[in-house]
Amino acid sequence: MVDFSFTDADKKIAALAREEAEIARGYSRHYDKHEDEIEPKMFDEVKDRPDPLEVLDSLESETSGRVIVEHLVTMETARGDVRMRRIKRHLGDKIVNYAGTEEQRKLFGNKLLSIAMTEPGAGSDPSMIRGTARCDDATGEWVLNAEKIYCSAFGASDGAFVFVRGPEKNGVRPFMGFVVEKGAPGLVELGQVKKMGIRSWDTADFVLQDCRVPAINKIDVDFKKTMIVFNGTRPGVAAMGLAIAGSLLEFTREKLFGKDHAIDYAKGIRTRSAIEDRLIRLEALYEATLLTILRCKWLEHRDGTNNGATKVEAAMSKALGGKAARKITQGCMELLGPEGLSEDYLAEKWFRDARIFDIFEGAGDVNRLIVARSLLDYSQKELN
Ligand SMILES: Cc1cc2nc3c(=O)[nH]c(=O)nc-3n(C[C@H](O)[C@H](O)[C@H](O)COP(=O)(O)OP(=O)(O)OC[C@H]3O[C@@H](n4cnc5c(N)ncnc54)[C@H](O)[C@@H]3O)c2cc1C
């Protein structure tokens, strides 16, 4: 049976993350206004506080499971807008640790590596990737040329795991993956991207111009298998979007009814106010989305990570999470009226921040396609 009640250890770890998020709120507006600034590795305010993820290491046997609690921490942390501690693992190094040889894991497994797939013209559809790799037979090095955009965490990372097209074989240029470390000759960093929302989110562009990397940097990845890593991260990204929507929902409720007002949920639709009714509907969407995400993480805990078992549930979580983030924030802004637009509050920021969660880590439309293919038993060619 699915049991969504949390253990005392789960609650303790989540509460630690929530307390940090409350401290982080003090920096929300600063990083919204200074998007070129990369947050410190760790803020002074949390130096003497226990790291929620380290507490998870020590209490794991008393929790509902690592992936579930990691996810709770992700969600609570997102409520703070700004990270008080930089994350210790990125998608790129997860791929190296999962697909690399022992030597490659030793060399790159402990580095912070972003993932760089997106190019102008190649976002949802990676088959449009045009970056290239060729081998220089004289030196054994690989020579890479590509324009990579919107690379998360690249500003503070040690480099990126870059997807490009290898030399043509039987009329096809296969996907290839390389570790490109900062300082590699030919890597030109273009700096932070100016964004509408999540401005504290380190996001950078870079170009590879005849960028040379040693042969050991080529990770032997199967593109489809690599995509399996996203089954673990999609629910987490959905949860972040939902957490931001949750912040705006809490704020809206307080603004409309005050801190201590308790909505009577047992009242019928005829006796409660229209405003209460609209708020309840947004809360219901929030709860339904949270349960969808938790169910996905519970399945991952039961059936394993990085084996494709939760592909559909991860896509469902992300599709619903992105949609809920948009609908809840939009609904709250309608309820708040002009006050929602004032920079005196964070409401307008949360409204901007939430939008991206239906775009990256698989846009909503693309995740709905994954779910539909599975339900209707269509191949990617038949339904795209
Ligand atoms: C802040 C931020 C961080 C990011 N971080 C990273 C990163 O770390 N690494 C990385 O590689 N990329 C990253 N990205 C890029 C992100 O993954 C892409 O923006 C995303 O994949 C969508 O691609 P696109 O922007 O080209 O939009 P498009 O793919 O052009 O989509 C445009 C619209 O068309 C819809 N659409 C697309 N295909 C279909 C279809 N088949 N059927 C129906 N509708 C469809 C989409 O849902 C969307 O609404 C990031 C982007 C942002 C903004």
Short mmCIF file of C-alpha atoms and ligand atoms in Angstrom, two decimals:
data_model
loop_
_atom_site.label_atom_id
_atom_site.label_comp_id
_atom_site.label_asym_id
_atom_site.label_seq_id
_atom_site.Cartn_x
_atom_site.Cartn_y
_atom_site.Cartn_z
CA MET A 1 0.00 0.00 0.00
CA VAL A 2 1.18 3.53 -0.69
CA ASP A 3 1.74 5.25 2.63
CA PHE A 4 2.33 9.01 2.45
CA SER A 5 2.68 9.59 6.18
CA PHE A 6 6.13 10.84 7.12
CA THR A 7 8.39 9.46 9.82
CA ASP A 8 9.74 11.67 12.61
CA ALA A 9 13.14 11.65 10.87
CA ASP A 10 11.55 12.78 7.57
CA LYS A 11 9.82 15.64 9.38
CA LYS A 12 12.97 16.64 11.25
CA ILE A 13 15.03 16.85 8.03
CA ALA A 14 12.29 18.71 6.14
CA ALA A 15 11.94 21.17 9.04
CA LEU A 16 15.69 21.89 8.95
CA ALA A 17 15.45 22.69 5.23
CA ARG A 18 12.40 24.87 5.81
CA GLU A 19 14.18 26.87 8.53
CA GLU A 20 17.05 27.52 6.11
CA ALA A 21 14.56 28.57 3.45
CA GLU A 22 13.15 31.14 5.86
CA ILE A 23 16.65 32.60 6.33
CA ALA A 24 17.14 32.53 2.55
CA ARG A 25 14.02 34.66 1.98
CA GLY A 26 16.00 37.60 3.29
CA TYR A 27 18.10 37.40 0.09
CA SER A 28 15.27 36.81 -2.40
CA ARG A 29 14.98 40.34 -3.67
CA HIS A 30 18.73 40.94 -3.68
CA TYR A 31 19.44 38.09 -6.11
CA ASP A 32 16.37 38.98 -8.15
CA LYS A 33 17.98 42.40 -8.73
CA HIS A 34 21.58 41.17 -9.07
CA GLU A 35 21.38 38.20 -11.39
CA ASP A 36 25.04 38.37 -12.40
CA GLU A 37 26.06 37.63 -8.82
CA ILE A 38 26.60 33.97 -8.06
CA GLU A 39 25.62 33.01 -4.54
CA PRO A 40 28.43 31.97 -2.15
CA LYS A 41 29.12 28.27 -1.69
CA MET A 42 27.61 28.58 1.75
CA PHE A 43 26.04 31.60 3.47
CA ASP A 44 27.45 32.54 6.90
CA GLU A 45 24.01 32.17 8.52
CA VAL A 46 23.99 28.41 7.95
CA LYS A 47 27.66 27.61 8.67
CA ASP A 48 26.83 26.39 12.20
CA ARG A 49 23.57 24.73 11.25
CA PRO A 50 23.29 21.03 10.41
CA ASP A 51 23.12 20.39 6.66
CA PRO A 52 19.75 18.67 6.05
CA LEU A 53 21.31 16.27 3.53
CA GLU A 54 24.08 15.29 5.96
CA VAL A 55 21.42 14.66 8.62
CA LEU A 56 19.74 12.42 6.04
CA ASP A 57 23.01 10.44 5.69
CA SER A 58 23.02 9.74 9.42
CA LEU A 59 19.27 9.08 9.84
CA GLU A 60 18.55 7.31 6.55
CA SER A 61 17.37 4.05 8.15
CA GLU A 62 14.70 5.97 10.11
CA THR A 63 13.35 7.78 7.05
CA SER A 64 10.82 6.82 4.37
CA GLY A 65 13.73 6.45 1.95
CA ARG A 66 16.56 8.55 0.57
CA VAL A 67 14.96 9.63 -2.71
CA ILE A 68 11.75 10.65 -0.95
CA VAL A 69 13.51 12.74 1.70
CA GLU A 70 15.98 14.28 -0.76
CA HIS A 71 12.92 15.38 -2.63
CA LEU A 72 11.34 16.91 0.50
CA VAL A 73 14.57 18.85 1.08
CA THR A 74 14.53 20.08 -2.54
CA MET A 75 10.98 21.29 -2.13
CA GLU A 76 11.51 23.00 1.21
CA THR A 77 14.73 24.62 -0.05
CA ALA A 78 12.91 26.01 -3.09
CA ARG A 79 10.59 27.92 -0.77
CA GLY A 80 13.54 30.13 0.09
CA ASP A 81 14.16 31.28 -3.53
CA VAL A 82 17.93 31.37 -2.89
CA ARG A 83 20.10 28.39 -1.94
CA MET A 84 21.94 28.78 1.35
CA ARG A 85 24.29 25.91 0.31
CA ARG A 86 25.32 25.05 -3.21
CA ILE A 87 24.21 21.61 -4.37
CA LYS A 88 26.95 18.99 -4.38
CA ARG A 89 25.82 17.02 -7.45
CA HIS A 90 24.85 18.20 -10.91
CA LEU A 91 23.31 16.35 -13.83
CA GLY A 92 26.61 16.19 -15.73
CA ASP A 93 28.57 14.46 -12.97
CA LYS A 94 25.60 12.16 -12.33
CA ILE A 95 25.95 10.98 -15.94
CA VAL A 96 29.73 10.50 -15.59
CA ASN A 97 29.22 8.47 -12.41
CA TYR A 98 26.57 6.39 -14.08
CA ALA A 99 28.10 5.88 -17.53
CA GLY A 100 31.85 6.56 -17.17
CA THR A 101 34.68 4.03 -16.76
CA GLU A 102 36.37 3.67 -13.38
CA GLU A 103 39.19 5.96 -14.55
CA GLN A 104 36.70 8.59 -15.75
CA ARG A 105 34.75 8.40 -12.51
CA LYS A 106 37.99 8.96 -10.60
CA LEU A 107 38.96 11.91 -12.81
CA PHE A 108 35.59 13.65 -13.18
CA GLY A 109 33.11 11.97 -10.80
CA ASN A 110 33.75 14.43 -7.98
CA LYS A 111 33.70 17.54 -10.17
CA LEU A 112 30.64 19.70 -10.51
CA LEU A 113 29.51 19.29 -14.10
CA SER A 114 26.48 20.98 -15.64
CA ILE A 115 24.70 19.39 -18.56
CA ALA A 116 24.81 21.20 -21.90
CA MET A 117 22.37 19.91 -24.47
CA THR A 118 20.39 22.97 -25.55
CA GLU A 119 21.51 24.97 -28.57
CA PRO A 120 19.72 27.70 -30.53
CA GLY A 121 17.21 25.60 -32.49
CA ALA A 122 17.65 22.49 -30.34
CA GLY A 123 15.64 22.55 -27.09
CA SER A 124 12.80 20.06 -26.70
CA ASP A 125 14.05 18.17 -29.73
CA PRO A 126 17.66 17.05 -29.13
CA SER A 127 17.79 15.49 -32.60
CA MET A 128 18.34 19.08 -33.80
CA ILE A 129 21.68 19.35 -31.94
CA ARG A 130 24.24 20.62 -34.48
CA GLY A 131 27.41 20.86 -32.35
CA THR A 132 30.15 18.59 -33.67
CA ALA A 133 33.09 16.51 -32.50
CA ARG A 134 35.99 15.23 -34.62
CA CYS A 135 39.05 13.30 -33.59
CA ASP A 136 42.48 14.79 -34.30
CA ASP A 137 44.33 11.59 -35.25
CA ALA A 138 47.72 13.31 -34.82
CA THR A 139 47.17 14.04 -31.11
CA GLY A 140 44.29 11.72 -30.18
CA GLU A 141 42.39 14.75 -28.88
CA TRP A 142 38.77 15.55 -29.73
CA VAL A 143 37.97 18.89 -31.33
CA LEU A 144 34.53 20.29 -30.41
CA ASN A 145 32.50 23.05 -32.01
CA ALA A 146 29.12 24.07 -30.58
CA GLU A 147 27.02 26.90 -29.22
CA LYS A 148 25.45 25.90 -25.92
CA ILE A 149 22.77 28.04 -24.28
CA TYR A 150 20.90 28.08 -20.95
CA CYS A 151 23.34 25.88 -19.09
CA SER A 152 22.21 25.61 -15.46
CA ALA A 153 24.84 26.05 -12.73
CA PHE A 154 27.62 26.53 -15.29
CA GLY A 155 28.88 29.76 -13.70
CA ALA A 156 29.84 27.99 -10.47
CA SER A 157 30.62 24.53 -11.87
CA ASP A 158 33.93 22.96 -12.89
CA GLY A 159 32.71 22.46 -16.44
CA ALA A 160 29.98 20.69 -18.35
CA PHE A 161 28.98 17.40 -19.82
CA VAL A 162 28.38 18.41 -23.43
CA PHE A 163 26.30 16.60 -26.03
CA VAL A 164 27.39 16.99 -29.65
CA ARG A 165 27.36 15.02 -32.92
CA GLY A 166 30.27 12.73 -33.72
CA PRO A 167 31.80 11.90 -37.13
CA GLU A 168 29.38 10.55 -39.73
CA LYS A 169 28.84 6.78 -39.79
CA ASN A 170 26.53 5.22 -42.43
CA GLY A 171 24.96 8.62 -43.14
CA VAL A 172 24.28 9.38 -39.44
CA ARG A 173 26.19 11.62 -37.03
CA PRO A 174 25.76 9.80 -33.68
CA PHE A 175 25.39 11.62 -30.38
CA MET A 176 28.56 11.84 -28.33
CA GLY A 177 29.14 13.13 -24.82
CA PHE A 178 32.28 14.90 -23.55
CA VAL A 179 33.44 16.41 -20.31
CA VAL A 180 34.60 19.95 -21.04
CA GLU A 181 36.36 21.48 -18.05
CA LYS A 182 36.68 25.21 -17.47
CA GLY A 183 39.97 26.41 -18.93
CA ALA A 184 39.88 24.01 -21.90
CA PRO A 185 41.40 25.77 -24.94
CA GLY A 186 38.58 26.99 -27.18
CA LEU A 187 35.91 27.17 -24.44
CA VAL A 188 34.51 30.71 -24.53
CA GLU A 189 32.26 31.59 -21.58
CA LEU A 190 29.54 34.12 -22.43
CA GLY A 191 28.31 34.81 -18.88
CA GLN A 192 24.93 34.77 -17.21
CA VAL A 193 21.69 34.85 -19.19
CA LYS A 194 19.23 37.66 -18.37
CA LYS A 195 15.97 36.04 -17.38
CA MET A 196 12.40 36.93 -16.52
CA GLY A 197 12.34 34.81 -13.37
CA ILE A 198 14.48 32.58 -11.14
CA ARG A 199 17.22 35.16 -11.49
CA SER A 200 19.21 33.65 -8.63
CA TRP A 201 19.46 30.46 -10.74
CA ASP A 202 22.95 30.38 -12.24
CA THR A 203 22.31 30.02 -16.01
CA ALA A 204 25.09 30.63 -18.55
CA ASP A 205 25.83 30.38 -22.26
CA PHE A 206 29.12 29.26 -23.79
CA VAL A 207 30.69 28.49 -27.13
CA LEU A 208 33.15 25.76 -28.10
CA GLN A 209 35.43 27.02 -30.86
CA ASP A 210 37.77 24.24 -31.96
CA CYS A 211 37.80 23.33 -28.27
CA ARG A 212 40.32 20.55 -27.61
CA VAL A 213 39.76 17.86 -24.98
CA PRO A 214 41.81 14.71 -24.28
CA ALA A 215 40.45 11.31 -25.38
CA ILE A 216 39.68 10.35 -21.77
CA ASN A 217 37.03 13.14 -21.70
CA LYS A 218 34.85 11.21 -24.14
CA ILE A 219 32.23 9.37 -22.09
CA ASP A 220 30.78 6.35 -23.82
CA VAL A 221 27.12 7.20 -23.38
CA ASP A 222 24.06 5.85 -25.03
CA PHE A 223 21.82 8.90 -25.56
CA LYS A 224 18.57 7.13 -24.63
CA LYS A 225 20.11 5.59 -21.53
CA THR A 226 21.44 8.98 -20.47
CA MET A 227 17.95 10.42 -20.62
CA ILE A 228 17.03 7.98 -17.84
CA VAL A 229 18.76 10.32 -15.36
CA PHE A 230 15.91 12.80 -16.00
CA ASN A 231 13.41 10.34 -14.48
CA GLY A 232 15.00 11.11 -11.14
CA THR A 233 15.30 14.86 -11.61
CA ARG A 234 11.96 15.72 -13.28
CA PRO A 235 9.85 15.20 -10.13
CA GLY A 236 12.37 17.33 -8.20
CA VAL A 237 12.07 20.18 -10.68
CA ALA A 238 8.28 19.84 -10.57
CA ALA A 239 8.46 20.04 -6.78
CA MET A 240 10.52 23.25 -6.96
CA GLY A 241 7.90 24.88 -9.19
CA LEU A 242 5.17 23.70 -6.86
CA ALA A 243 7.03 25.04 -3.83
CA ILE A 244 7.21 28.50 -5.43
CA ALA A 245 3.49 28.32 -6.24
CA GLY A 246 2.93 27.22 -2.64
CA SER A 247 4.75 30.31 -1.35
CA LEU A 248 2.43 32.54 -3.39
CA LEU A 249 -0.59 30.54 -2.28
CA GLU A 250 0.32 31.01 1.41
CA PHE A 251 0.93 34.72 0.84
CA THR A 252 -2.39 35.16 -0.99
CA ARG A 253 -4.33 33.35 1.69
CA GLU A 254 -2.80 35.52 4.38
CA LYS A 255 -3.38 38.75 2.42
CA LEU A 256 -7.02 37.92 1.76
CA PHE A 257 -8.06 36.44 5.06
CA GLY A 258 -5.36 37.28 7.61
CA LYS A 259 -3.07 34.87 9.43
CA ASP A 260 -5.61 33.19 11.69
CA HIS A 261 -8.60 32.78 9.40
CA ALA A 262 -9.55 29.12 9.01
CA ILE A 263 -11.48 28.28 5.87
CA ASP A 264 -14.35 25.93 6.66
CA TYR A 265 -13.79 23.22 4.09
CA ALA A 266 -16.96 21.39 5.15
CA LYS A 267 -19.14 24.30 4.03
CA GLY A 268 -20.89 23.67 0.74
CA ILE A 269 -20.24 25.69 -2.40
CA ARG A 270 -23.52 27.62 -1.81
CA THR A 271 -22.45 28.98 1.56
CA ARG A 272 -18.79 29.86 1.14
CA SER A 273 -17.60 33.01 -0.62
CA ALA A 274 -16.50 32.99 -4.26
CA ILE A 275 -13.00 34.03 -3.15
CA GLU A 276 -12.79 31.17 -0.66
CA ASP A 277 -13.96 28.82 -3.36
CA ARG A 278 -11.30 29.96 -5.83
CA LEU A 279 -8.60 29.61 -3.19
CA ILE A 280 -9.78 26.11 -2.27
CA ARG A 281 -9.57 25.05 -5.92
CA LEU A 282 -5.98 26.27 -6.12
CA GLU A 283 -5.15 24.47 -2.87
CA ALA A 284 -6.71 21.27 -4.26
CA LEU A 285 -4.53 21.52 -7.37
CA TYR A 286 -1.50 22.03 -5.13
CA GLU A 287 -2.32 18.92 -3.05
CA ALA A 288 -3.09 16.73 -6.07
CA THR A 289 0.21 17.71 -7.69
CA LEU A 290 2.15 17.10 -4.49
CA LEU A 291 0.65 13.61 -4.18
CA THR A 292 1.51 12.84 -7.84
CA ILE A 293 5.12 13.84 -7.24
CA LEU A 294 5.33 11.94 -3.95
CA ARG A 295 3.88 8.84 -5.57
CA CYS A 296 6.56 9.02 -8.26
CA LYS A 297 9.31 9.28 -5.63
CA TRP A 298 7.74 6.45 -3.63
CA LEU A 299 7.79 4.26 -6.77
CA GLU A 300 11.42 5.25 -7.40
CA HIS A 301 12.25 4.26 -3.83
CA ARG A 302 10.52 0.92 -4.38
CA ASP A 303 11.65 0.12 -7.95
CA GLY A 304 15.06 1.80 -8.14
CA THR A 305 16.72 4.86 -9.68
CA ASN A 306 18.33 5.09 -13.13
CA ASN A 307 16.57 2.02 -14.51
CA GLY A 308 13.70 3.70 -16.38
CA ALA A 309 11.03 2.25 -14.05
CA THR A 310 9.44 5.64 -13.31
CA LYS A 311 9.70 7.23 -16.76
CA VAL A 312 5.95 7.78 -17.11
CA GLU A 313 5.35 8.84 -13.49
CA ALA A 314 8.28 11.28 -13.74
CA ALA A 315 6.77 12.77 -16.91
CA MET A 316 3.34 12.96 -15.20
CA SER A 317 4.87 14.74 -12.20
CA LYS A 318 6.71 17.23 -14.37
CA ALA A 319 3.73 17.88 -16.67
CA LEU A 320 1.41 18.41 -13.70
CA GLY A 321 4.00 20.30 -11.62
CA GLY A 322 4.71 22.78 -14.43
CA LYS A 323 1.02 23.28 -15.11
CA ALA A 324 0.17 23.68 -11.42
CA ALA A 325 3.00 26.20 -10.96
CA ARG A 326 1.53 28.31 -13.78
CA LYS A 327 -2.14 27.91 -12.85
CA ILE A 328 -1.73 28.48 -9.12
CA THR A 329 0.46 31.57 -9.52
CA GLN A 330 -1.86 32.99 -12.18
CA GLY A 331 -4.90 32.32 -9.97
CA CYS A 332 -3.23 33.97 -6.97
CA MET A 333 -2.32 37.07 -8.98
CA GLU A 334 -5.97 37.40 -10.03
CA LEU A 335 -7.07 37.16 -6.41
CA LEU A 336 -4.46 39.63 -5.17
CA GLY A 337 -5.19 42.34 -7.73
CA PRO A 338 -2.75 45.28 -8.05
CA GLU A 339 -1.06 44.44 -4.73
CA GLY A 340 0.31 41.33 -6.37
CA LEU A 341 2.31 43.50 -8.76
CA SER A 342 4.00 45.59 -6.09
CA GLU A 343 7.71 45.06 -5.48
CA ASP A 344 6.97 45.60 -1.80
CA TYR A 345 6.11 41.91 -1.78
CA LEU A 346 7.60 38.81 -3.39
CA ALA A 347 4.32 37.86 -5.08
CA GLU A 348 5.23 39.31 -8.50
CA LYS A 349 8.65 37.62 -8.29
CA TRP A 350 7.12 34.21 -7.52
CA PHE A 351 4.75 34.73 -10.45
CA ARG A 352 7.76 35.31 -12.76
CA ASP A 353 9.80 32.53 -11.12
CA ALA A 354 7.14 29.85 -11.60
CA ARG A 355 6.87 30.16 -15.39
CA ILE A 356 10.09 28.33 -16.26
CA PHE A 357 9.00 25.15 -14.47
CA ASP A 358 6.75 24.34 -17.40
CA ILE A 359 9.62 24.81 -19.86
CA PHE A 360 12.92 23.30 -18.72
CA GLU A 361 13.68 19.69 -17.78
CA GLY A 362 11.17 18.75 -20.50
CA ALA A 363 8.45 21.24 -21.45
CA GLY A 364 4.89 20.41 -20.37
CA ASP A 365 3.85 19.49 -23.92
CA VAL A 366 6.77 17.11 -24.26
CA ASN A 367 6.06 15.37 -20.94
CA ARG A 368 2.39 15.03 -21.89
CA LEU A 369 3.55 13.34 -25.11
CA ILE A 370 5.63 10.83 -23.09
CA VAL A 371 2.58 10.01 -20.94
CA ALA A 372 0.24 9.78 -23.96
CA ARG A 373 2.63 7.45 -25.84
CA SER A 374 2.71 5.12 -22.88
CA LEU A 375 -1.08 5.15 -22.31
CA LEU A 376 -1.90 4.71 -26.01
CA ASP A 377 1.02 2.41 -26.76
CA TYR A 378 2.40 4.61 -29.54
CA SER A 379 6.04 4.82 -30.55
CA GLN A 380 7.91 8.15 -30.63
CA LYS A 381 7.59 8.13 -34.43
CA GLU A 382 3.82 7.60 -34.27
CA LEU A 383 3.14 10.39 -31.74
CA ASN A 384 5.45 13.41 -31.65
C1 LIG B 1 16.65 28.83 -16.72
C2 LIG B 1 16.91 27.75 -17.72
C3 LIG B 1 17.81 26.73 -17.40
C4 LIG B 1 18.08 25.72 -18.32
N1 LIG B 1 19.02 24.76 -18.02
C5 LIG B 1 19.42 23.91 -18.98
C6 LIG B 1 20.53 23.04 -18.77
O1 LIG B 1 21.12 22.99 -17.68
N2 LIG B 1 20.95 22.26 -19.81
C7 LIG B 1 20.32 22.26 -21.03
O2 LIG B 1 20.76 21.53 -21.91
N3 LIG B 1 19.27 23.07 -21.25
C8 LIG B 1 18.80 23.89 -20.28
N4 LIG B 1 17.75 24.74 -20.51
C9 LIG B 1 17.06 24.70 -21.79
C10 LIG B 1 15.69 24.04 -21.68
O3 LIG B 1 15.85 22.66 -21.42
C11 LIG B 1 14.94 24.33 -22.98
O4 LIG B 1 14.56 25.69 -22.93
C12 LIG B 1 13.75 23.43 -23.12
O5 LIG B 1 14.19 22.14 -23.46
C13 LIG B 1 12.77 23.92 -24.19
O6 LIG B 1 13.45 24.15 -25.37
P1 LIG B 1 13.25 25.52 -26.19
O7 LIG B 1 13.43 26.64 -25.25
O8 LIG B 1 14.08 25.45 -27.41
O9 LIG B 1 11.70 25.50 -26.60
P2 LIG B 1 11.06 24.64 -27.75
O10 LIG B 1 11.51 23.24 -27.71
O11 LIG B 1 11.24 25.38 -29.03
O12 LIG B 1 9.54 24.69 -27.32
C14 LIG B 1 8.73 25.85 -27.54
C15 LIG B 1 7.29 25.47 -27.23
O13 LIG B 1 6.86 24.40 -28.10
C16 LIG B 1 6.37 23.30 -27.33
N5 LIG B 1 6.73 22.05 -28.02
C17 LIG B 1 7.99 21.63 -28.32
N6 LIG B 1 7.96 20.43 -28.94
C18 LIG B 1 6.64 20.07 -29.01
C19 LIG B 1 5.94 18.93 -29.55
N7 LIG B 1 6.60 17.91 -30.12
N8 LIG B 1 4.59 18.91 -29.44
C20 LIG B 1 3.91 19.94 -28.85
N9 LIG B 1 4.51 21.05 -28.35
C21 LIG B 1 5.85 21.11 -28.43
C22 LIG B 1 7.02 23.43 -25.98
O14 LIG B 1 6.24 22.84 -24.95
C23 LIG B 1 7.10 24.94 -25.79
O15 LIG B 1 5.89 25.43 -25.30
C24 LIG B 1 17.41 25.72 -19.59
C25 LIG B 1 16.50 26.73 -19.89
C26 LIG B 1 16.26 27.74 -18.98
C27 LIG B 1 15.29 28.84 -19.38
#
